[in-house]
PDB file of C-alpha atoms and ligand atoms in Angstrom:
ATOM      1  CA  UNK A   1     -29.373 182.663  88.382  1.00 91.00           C
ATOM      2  CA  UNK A   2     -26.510 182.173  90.789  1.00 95.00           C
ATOM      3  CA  UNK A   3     -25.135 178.838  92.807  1.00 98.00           C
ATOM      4  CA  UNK A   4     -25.052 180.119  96.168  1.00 98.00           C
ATOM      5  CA  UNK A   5     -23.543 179.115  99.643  1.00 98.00           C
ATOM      6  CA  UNK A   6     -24.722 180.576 102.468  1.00 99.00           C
ATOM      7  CA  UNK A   7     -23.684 180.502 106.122  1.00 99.00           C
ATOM      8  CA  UNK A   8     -23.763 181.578 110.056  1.00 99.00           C
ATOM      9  CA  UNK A   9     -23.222 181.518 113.467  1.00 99.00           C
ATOM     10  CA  UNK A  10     -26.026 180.790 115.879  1.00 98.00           C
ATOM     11  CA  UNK A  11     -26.182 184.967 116.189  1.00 98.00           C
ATOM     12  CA  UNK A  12     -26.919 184.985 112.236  1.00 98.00           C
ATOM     13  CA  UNK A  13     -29.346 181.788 111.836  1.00 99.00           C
ATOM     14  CA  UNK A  14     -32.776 183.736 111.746  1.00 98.00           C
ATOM     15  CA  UNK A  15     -31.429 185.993 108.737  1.00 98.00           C
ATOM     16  CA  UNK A  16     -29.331 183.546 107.240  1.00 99.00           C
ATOM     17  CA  UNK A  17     -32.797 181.214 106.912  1.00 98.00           C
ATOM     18  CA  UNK A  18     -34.361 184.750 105.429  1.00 98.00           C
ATOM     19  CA  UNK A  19     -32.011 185.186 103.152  1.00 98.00           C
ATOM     20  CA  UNK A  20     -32.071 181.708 102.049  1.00 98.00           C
ATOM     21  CA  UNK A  21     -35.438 181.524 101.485  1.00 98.00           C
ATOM     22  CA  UNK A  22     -35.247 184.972  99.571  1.00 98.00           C
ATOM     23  CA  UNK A  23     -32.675 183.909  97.367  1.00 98.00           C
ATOM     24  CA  UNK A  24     -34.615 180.384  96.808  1.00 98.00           C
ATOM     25  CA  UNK A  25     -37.852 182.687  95.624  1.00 98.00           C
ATOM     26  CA  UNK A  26     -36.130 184.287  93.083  1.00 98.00           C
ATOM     27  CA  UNK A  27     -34.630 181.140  91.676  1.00 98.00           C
ATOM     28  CA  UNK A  28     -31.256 180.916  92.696  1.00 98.00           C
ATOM     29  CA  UNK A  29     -29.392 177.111  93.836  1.00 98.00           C
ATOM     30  CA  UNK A  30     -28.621 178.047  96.956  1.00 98.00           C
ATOM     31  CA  UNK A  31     -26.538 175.819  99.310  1.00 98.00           C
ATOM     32  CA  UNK A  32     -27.186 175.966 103.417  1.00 98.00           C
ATOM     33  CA  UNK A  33     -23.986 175.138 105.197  1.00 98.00           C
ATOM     34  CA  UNK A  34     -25.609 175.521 108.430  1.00 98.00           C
ATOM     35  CA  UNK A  35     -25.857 176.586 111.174  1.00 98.00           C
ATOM     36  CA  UNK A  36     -29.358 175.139 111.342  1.00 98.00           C
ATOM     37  CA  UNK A  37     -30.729 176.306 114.853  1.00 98.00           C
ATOM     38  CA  UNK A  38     -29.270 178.943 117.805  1.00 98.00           C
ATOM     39  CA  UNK A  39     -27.229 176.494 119.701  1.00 98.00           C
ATOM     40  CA  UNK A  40     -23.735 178.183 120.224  1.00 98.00           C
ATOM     41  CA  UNK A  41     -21.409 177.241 117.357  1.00 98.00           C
ATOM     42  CA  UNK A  42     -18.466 179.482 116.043  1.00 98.00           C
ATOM     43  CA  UNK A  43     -18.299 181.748 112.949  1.00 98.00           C
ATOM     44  CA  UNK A  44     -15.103 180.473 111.584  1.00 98.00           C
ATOM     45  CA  UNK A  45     -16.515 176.853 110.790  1.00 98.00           C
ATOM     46  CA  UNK A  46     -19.508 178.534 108.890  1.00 99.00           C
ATOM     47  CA  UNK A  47     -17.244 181.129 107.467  1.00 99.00           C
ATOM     48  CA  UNK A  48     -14.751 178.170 105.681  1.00 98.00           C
ATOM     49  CA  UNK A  49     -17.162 176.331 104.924  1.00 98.00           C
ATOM     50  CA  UNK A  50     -19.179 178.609 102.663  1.00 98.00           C
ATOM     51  CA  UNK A  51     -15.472 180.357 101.196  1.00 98.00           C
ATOM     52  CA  UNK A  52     -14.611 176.760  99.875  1.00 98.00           C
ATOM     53  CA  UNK A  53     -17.359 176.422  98.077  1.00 98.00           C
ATOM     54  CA  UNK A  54     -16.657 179.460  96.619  1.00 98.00           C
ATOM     55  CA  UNK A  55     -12.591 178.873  95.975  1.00 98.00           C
ATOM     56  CA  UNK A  56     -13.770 175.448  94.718  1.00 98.00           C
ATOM     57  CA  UNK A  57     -16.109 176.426  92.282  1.00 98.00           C
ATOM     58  CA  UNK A  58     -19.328 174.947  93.672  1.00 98.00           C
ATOM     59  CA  UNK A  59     -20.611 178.140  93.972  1.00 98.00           C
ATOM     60  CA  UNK A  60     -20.335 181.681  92.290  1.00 98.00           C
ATOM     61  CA  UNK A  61     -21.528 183.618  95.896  1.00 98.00           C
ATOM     62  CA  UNK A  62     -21.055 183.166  98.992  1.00 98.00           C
ATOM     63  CA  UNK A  63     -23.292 184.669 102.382  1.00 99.00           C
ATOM     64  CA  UNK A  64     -22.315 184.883 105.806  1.00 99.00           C
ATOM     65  CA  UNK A  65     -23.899 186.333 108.505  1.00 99.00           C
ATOM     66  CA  UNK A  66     -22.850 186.417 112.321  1.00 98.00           C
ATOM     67  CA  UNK A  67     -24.167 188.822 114.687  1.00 98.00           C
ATOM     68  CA  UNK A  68     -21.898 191.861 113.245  1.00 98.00           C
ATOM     69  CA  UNK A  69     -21.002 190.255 109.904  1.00 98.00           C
ATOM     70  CA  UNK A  70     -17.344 191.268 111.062  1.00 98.00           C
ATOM     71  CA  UNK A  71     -16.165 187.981 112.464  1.00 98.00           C
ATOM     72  CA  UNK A  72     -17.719 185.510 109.666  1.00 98.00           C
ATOM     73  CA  UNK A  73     -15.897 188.086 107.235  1.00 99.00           C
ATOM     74  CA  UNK A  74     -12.621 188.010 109.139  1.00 98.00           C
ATOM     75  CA  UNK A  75     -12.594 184.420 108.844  1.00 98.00           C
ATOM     76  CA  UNK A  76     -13.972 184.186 105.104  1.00 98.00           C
ATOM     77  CA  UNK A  77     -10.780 186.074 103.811  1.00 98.00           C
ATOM     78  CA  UNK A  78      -8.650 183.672 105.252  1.00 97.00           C
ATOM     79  CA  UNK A  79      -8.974 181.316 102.640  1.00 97.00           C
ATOM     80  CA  UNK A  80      -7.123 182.705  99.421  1.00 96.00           C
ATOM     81  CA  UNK A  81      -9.279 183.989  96.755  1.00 96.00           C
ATOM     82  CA  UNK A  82     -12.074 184.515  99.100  1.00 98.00           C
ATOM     83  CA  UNK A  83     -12.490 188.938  98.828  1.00 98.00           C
ATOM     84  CA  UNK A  84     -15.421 188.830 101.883  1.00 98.00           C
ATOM     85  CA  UNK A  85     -17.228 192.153 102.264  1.00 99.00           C
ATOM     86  CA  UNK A  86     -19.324 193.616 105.434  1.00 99.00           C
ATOM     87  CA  UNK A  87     -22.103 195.719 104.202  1.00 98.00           C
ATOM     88  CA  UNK A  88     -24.798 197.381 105.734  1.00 98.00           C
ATOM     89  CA  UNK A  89     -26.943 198.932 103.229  1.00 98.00           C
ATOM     90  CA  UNK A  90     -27.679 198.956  99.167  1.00 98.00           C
ATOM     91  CA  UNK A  91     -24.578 201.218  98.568  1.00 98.00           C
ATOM     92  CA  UNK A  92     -21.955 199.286 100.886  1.00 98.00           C
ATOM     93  CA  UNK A  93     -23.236 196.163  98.893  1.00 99.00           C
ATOM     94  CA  UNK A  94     -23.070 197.713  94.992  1.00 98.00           C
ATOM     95  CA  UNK A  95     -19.552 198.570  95.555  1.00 98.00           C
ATOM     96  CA  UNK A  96     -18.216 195.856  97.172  1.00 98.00           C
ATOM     97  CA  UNK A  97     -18.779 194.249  94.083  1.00 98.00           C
ATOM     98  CA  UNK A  98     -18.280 197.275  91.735  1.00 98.00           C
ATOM     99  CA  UNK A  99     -15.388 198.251  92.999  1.00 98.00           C
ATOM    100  CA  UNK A 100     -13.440 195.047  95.280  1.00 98.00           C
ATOM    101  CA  UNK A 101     -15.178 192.437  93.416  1.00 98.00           C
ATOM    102  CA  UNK A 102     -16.452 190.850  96.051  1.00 98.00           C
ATOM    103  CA  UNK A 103     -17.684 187.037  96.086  1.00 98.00           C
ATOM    104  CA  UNK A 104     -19.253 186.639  99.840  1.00 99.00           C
ATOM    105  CA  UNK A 105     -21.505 188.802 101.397  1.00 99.00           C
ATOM    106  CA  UNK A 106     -21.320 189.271 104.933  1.00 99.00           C
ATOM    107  CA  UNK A 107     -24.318 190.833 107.075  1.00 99.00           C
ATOM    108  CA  UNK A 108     -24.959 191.296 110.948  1.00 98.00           C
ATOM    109  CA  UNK A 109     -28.034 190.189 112.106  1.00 98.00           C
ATOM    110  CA  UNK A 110     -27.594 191.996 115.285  1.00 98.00           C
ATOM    111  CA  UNK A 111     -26.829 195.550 113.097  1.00 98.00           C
ATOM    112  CA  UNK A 112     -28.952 195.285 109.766  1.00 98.00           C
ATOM    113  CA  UNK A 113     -32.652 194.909 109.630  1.00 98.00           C
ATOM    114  CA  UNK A 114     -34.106 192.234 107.763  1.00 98.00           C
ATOM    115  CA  UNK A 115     -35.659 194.592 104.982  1.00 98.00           C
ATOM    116  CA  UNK A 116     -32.478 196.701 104.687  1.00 98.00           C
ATOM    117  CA  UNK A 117     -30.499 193.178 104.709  1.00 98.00           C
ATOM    118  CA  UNK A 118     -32.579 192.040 101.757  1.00 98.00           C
ATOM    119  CA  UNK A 119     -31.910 195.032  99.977  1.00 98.00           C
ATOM    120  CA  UNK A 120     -28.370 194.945 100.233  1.00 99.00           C
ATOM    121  CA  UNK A 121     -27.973 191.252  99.065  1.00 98.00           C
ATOM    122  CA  UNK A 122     -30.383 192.035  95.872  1.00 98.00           C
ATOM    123  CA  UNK A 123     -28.318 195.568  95.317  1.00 98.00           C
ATOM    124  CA  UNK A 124     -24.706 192.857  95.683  1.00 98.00           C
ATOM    125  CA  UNK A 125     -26.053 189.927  93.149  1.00 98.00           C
ATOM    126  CA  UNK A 126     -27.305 193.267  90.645  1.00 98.00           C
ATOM    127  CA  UNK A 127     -24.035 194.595  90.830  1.00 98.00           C
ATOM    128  CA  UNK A 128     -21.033 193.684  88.328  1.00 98.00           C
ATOM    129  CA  UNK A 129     -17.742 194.398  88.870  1.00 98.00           C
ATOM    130  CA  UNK A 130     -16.863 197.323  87.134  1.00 98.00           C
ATOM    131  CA  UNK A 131     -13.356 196.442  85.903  1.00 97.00           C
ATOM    132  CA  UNK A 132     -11.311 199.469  84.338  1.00 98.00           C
ATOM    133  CA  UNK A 133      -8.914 201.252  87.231  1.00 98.00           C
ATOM    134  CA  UNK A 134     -10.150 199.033  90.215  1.00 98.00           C
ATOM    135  CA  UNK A 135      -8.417 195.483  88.247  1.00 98.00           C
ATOM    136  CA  UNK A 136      -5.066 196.199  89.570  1.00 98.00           C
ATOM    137  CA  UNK A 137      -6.437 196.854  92.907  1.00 98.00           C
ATOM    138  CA  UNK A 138      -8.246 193.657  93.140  1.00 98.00           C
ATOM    139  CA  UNK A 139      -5.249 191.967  91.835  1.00 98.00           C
ATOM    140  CA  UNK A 140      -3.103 193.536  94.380  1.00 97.00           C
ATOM    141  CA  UNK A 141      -5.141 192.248  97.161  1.00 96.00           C
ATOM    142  CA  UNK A 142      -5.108 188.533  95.817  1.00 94.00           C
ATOM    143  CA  UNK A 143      -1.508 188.577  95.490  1.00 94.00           C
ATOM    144  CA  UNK A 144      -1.001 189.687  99.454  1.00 93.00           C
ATOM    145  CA  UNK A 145       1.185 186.942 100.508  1.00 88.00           C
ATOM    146  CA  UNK A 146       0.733 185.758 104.004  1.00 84.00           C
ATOM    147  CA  UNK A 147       4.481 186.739 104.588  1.00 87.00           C
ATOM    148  CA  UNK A 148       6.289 189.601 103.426  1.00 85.00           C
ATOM    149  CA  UNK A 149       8.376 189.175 100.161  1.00 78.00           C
ATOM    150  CA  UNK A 150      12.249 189.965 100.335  1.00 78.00           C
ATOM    151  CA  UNK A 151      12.274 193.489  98.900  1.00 70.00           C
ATOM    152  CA  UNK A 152      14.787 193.660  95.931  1.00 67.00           C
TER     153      UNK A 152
HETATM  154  C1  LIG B 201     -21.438 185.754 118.561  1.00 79.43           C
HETATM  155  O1  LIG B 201     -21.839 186.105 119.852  1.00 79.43           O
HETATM  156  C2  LIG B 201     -20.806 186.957 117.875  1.00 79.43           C
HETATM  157  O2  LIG B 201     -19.626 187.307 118.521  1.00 79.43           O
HETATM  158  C3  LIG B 201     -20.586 186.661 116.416  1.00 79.43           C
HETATM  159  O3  LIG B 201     -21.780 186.319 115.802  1.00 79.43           O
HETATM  160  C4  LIG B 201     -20.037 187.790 115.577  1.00 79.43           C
HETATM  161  O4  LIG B 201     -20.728 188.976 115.783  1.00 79.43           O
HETATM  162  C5  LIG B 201     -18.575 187.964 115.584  1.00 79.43           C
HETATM  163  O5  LIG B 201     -18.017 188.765 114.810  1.00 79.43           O
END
């Protein structure tokens, strides 16, 4: 079982509190940053607060959703160490964590149907990252420094 943080936007609150509820059923701690109803709120907020849980340790996963699950992820990979993945189905979800290692989950509520959705978060948490060629990949993306180094 996993420690999870999830979060949304007012356009990803009715799959978010699927999801939850989902991942609560199968046993995992799960953590609700909110949003908790449809008023209008904005997807970075949501989208820091669940990567800081992550980047802090409180939690080995983190979900977003916003109405495209483009936005929340934008936002998510601001904060360093945060890799935040889109996905739309059960093979955009196995490799974003075979392949980029990914450690938040981002759907669109307005794009992905709740069954599909479910499918895609149960395909991410079976998934391991696969290690081997894609390591210096993933290493190369963590070490993208928000300004260009001097080249020698
Ligand atoms: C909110 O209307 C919408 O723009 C947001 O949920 C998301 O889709 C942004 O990427």
């Amino acid at each position: 079982m996993e420690r999870i943080a999830a979060g949304a936007d007012h356009a990803g609150v009715h799959l978010k509190n699927m999801l939850v509820a989902h991942l609560r059923e199968l046993g995992h701690e799960v953590t609700d940053c909110g949003t908790h109803n449809t008023d209008r709120v904005d997807y970075p907020d949501y989208a820091e607060a669940v990567a800081r849980k992550v980047t802090e340790a409180e939690a080995e996963v983190g979900l977003c959703v916003c109405g495209t699950g483009i936005g929340i992820a934008m936002a998510a990979n601001k904060v360093p160490g945060v890799r935040a993945a889109t996905v739309h189905d059960v093979t955009s979800a196995r490799l974003a964590r075979e392949h980029n290692n990914a450690n938040v989950i981002c759907i669109g509520e307005r794009l992905v149907g709740s069954t599909a959705a479910i499918e895609a978060l149960d395909a991410f948490l079976g998934a391991s990252f696969e290690g081997g060629r894609h390591v210096a990949r993933v290493a190369k993306i963590d070490a993208i420094l928000p300004i260009r180094k001097e080249q020698p």
